[in-house]
Structures are given as structure tokens and as C-alpha cells.
Short mmCIF file of C-alpha atoms in Angstrom, two decimals:
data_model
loop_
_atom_site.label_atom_id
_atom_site.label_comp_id
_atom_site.label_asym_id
_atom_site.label_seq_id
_atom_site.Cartn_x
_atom_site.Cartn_y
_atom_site.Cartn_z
CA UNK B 1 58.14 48.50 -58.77
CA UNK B 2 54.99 48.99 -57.04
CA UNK B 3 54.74 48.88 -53.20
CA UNK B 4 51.96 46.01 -53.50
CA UNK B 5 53.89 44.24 -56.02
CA UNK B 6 56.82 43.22 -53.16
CA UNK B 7 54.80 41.08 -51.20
CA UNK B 8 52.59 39.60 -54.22
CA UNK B 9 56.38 38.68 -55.27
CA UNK B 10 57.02 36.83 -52.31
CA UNK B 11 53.76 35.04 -51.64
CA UNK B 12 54.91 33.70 -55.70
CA UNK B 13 58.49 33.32 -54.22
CA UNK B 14 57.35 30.98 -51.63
CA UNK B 15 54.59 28.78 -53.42
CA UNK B 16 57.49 28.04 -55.90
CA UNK B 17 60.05 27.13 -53.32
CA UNK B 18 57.43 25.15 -52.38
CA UNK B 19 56.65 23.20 -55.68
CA UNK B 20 60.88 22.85 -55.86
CA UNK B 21 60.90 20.94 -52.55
CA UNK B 22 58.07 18.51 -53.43
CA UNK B 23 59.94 18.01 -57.29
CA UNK B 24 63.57 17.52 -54.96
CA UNK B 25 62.20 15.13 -52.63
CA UNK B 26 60.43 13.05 -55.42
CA UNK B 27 64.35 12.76 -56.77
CA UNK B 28 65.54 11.01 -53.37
CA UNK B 29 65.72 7.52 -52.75
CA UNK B 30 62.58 6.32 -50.71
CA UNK B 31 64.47 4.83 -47.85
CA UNK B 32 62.61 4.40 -44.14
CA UNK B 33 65.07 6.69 -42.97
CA UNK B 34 64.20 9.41 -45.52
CA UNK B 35 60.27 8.99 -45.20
CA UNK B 36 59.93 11.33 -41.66
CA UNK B 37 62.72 13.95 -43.00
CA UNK B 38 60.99 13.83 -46.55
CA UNK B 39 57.21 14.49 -45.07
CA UNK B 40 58.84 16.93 -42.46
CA UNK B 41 60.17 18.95 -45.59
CA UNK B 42 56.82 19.00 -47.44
CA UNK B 43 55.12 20.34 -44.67
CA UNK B 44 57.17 22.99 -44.03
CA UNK B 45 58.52 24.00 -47.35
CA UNK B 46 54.79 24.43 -47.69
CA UNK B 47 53.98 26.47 -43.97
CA UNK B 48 56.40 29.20 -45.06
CA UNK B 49 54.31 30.23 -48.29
CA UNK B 50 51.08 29.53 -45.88
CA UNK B 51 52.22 31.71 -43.52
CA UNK B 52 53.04 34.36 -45.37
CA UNK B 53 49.62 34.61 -47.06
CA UNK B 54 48.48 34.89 -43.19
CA UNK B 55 50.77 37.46 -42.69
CA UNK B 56 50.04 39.56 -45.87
CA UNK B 57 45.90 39.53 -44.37
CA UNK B 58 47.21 40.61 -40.82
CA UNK B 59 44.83 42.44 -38.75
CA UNK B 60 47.53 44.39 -37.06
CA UNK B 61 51.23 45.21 -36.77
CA UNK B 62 51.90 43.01 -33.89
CA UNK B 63 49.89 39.96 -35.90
CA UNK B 64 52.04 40.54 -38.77
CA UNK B 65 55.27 40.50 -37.17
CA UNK B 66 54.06 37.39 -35.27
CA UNK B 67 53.41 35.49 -38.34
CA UNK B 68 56.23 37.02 -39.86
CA UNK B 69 58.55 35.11 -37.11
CA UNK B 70 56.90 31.99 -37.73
CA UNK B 71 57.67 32.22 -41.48
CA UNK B 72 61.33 32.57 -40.51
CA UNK B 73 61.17 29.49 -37.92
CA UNK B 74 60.17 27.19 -40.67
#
């Protein structure tokens, strides 16, 4: 495998966890209790893959790591 080919792999990893969350939640009731948890999940299902495309472009080590972090947080 090639050494750009890793992170190309997860940027693909990530946008499809992505699209699994959004087809999950659409499978859950639509109570008022699930509507905050459900948007909360969305958004951050869809951060990580964000983030990581933000990471790949870092200007430096340090930025990387940074947005690395923030990947892992979400």
C-alpha cells in the first residue's frame, strides 16, 4: 500500500461512517427525546470526517496533531 493511500483511506473511512449514522438515525423512532441526541449525532458523526480533511491539509506538525485530538474528541 502506498504511504498516501492510508490517509485517502481514512478520509473514505470517515465520510462513510458518516453516511451510516445519518441511514441509523433515520431507523429510530422520532421521539422529542431522541430529536437533540439524533441532531447531536449528525453533527458529529459528520465533524470527525471534517476534521480529518483539516488535518490531512495541516500546515504543521503541531496543527496536525491538534486537529488530530479533536477528531478523537468527537
Amino acid at each position: 500500500m502506498k504511504d498516501d493511500a492510508k490517509p485517502r483511506d481514512l478520509e473514505d473511512r470517515t465520510f462513510r461512517f458518516a453516511e451510516l449514522v445519518r441511514g441509523f438515525v433515520k431507523q429510530l423512532p422520532r421521539t422529542i427525546s431522541n430529536t437533540e441526541d439524533v441532531r447531536q449525532l449528525v453533527r458529529s458523526s459528520g465533524s470527525v470526517a471534517a476534521n480529518w480533511i483539516e488535518a490531512d491539509e495541516a500546515l504543521s506538525r503541531k496543527d496536525f496533531l491538534m486537529r488530530v485530538k479533536i477528531c478523537r474528541k468527537e
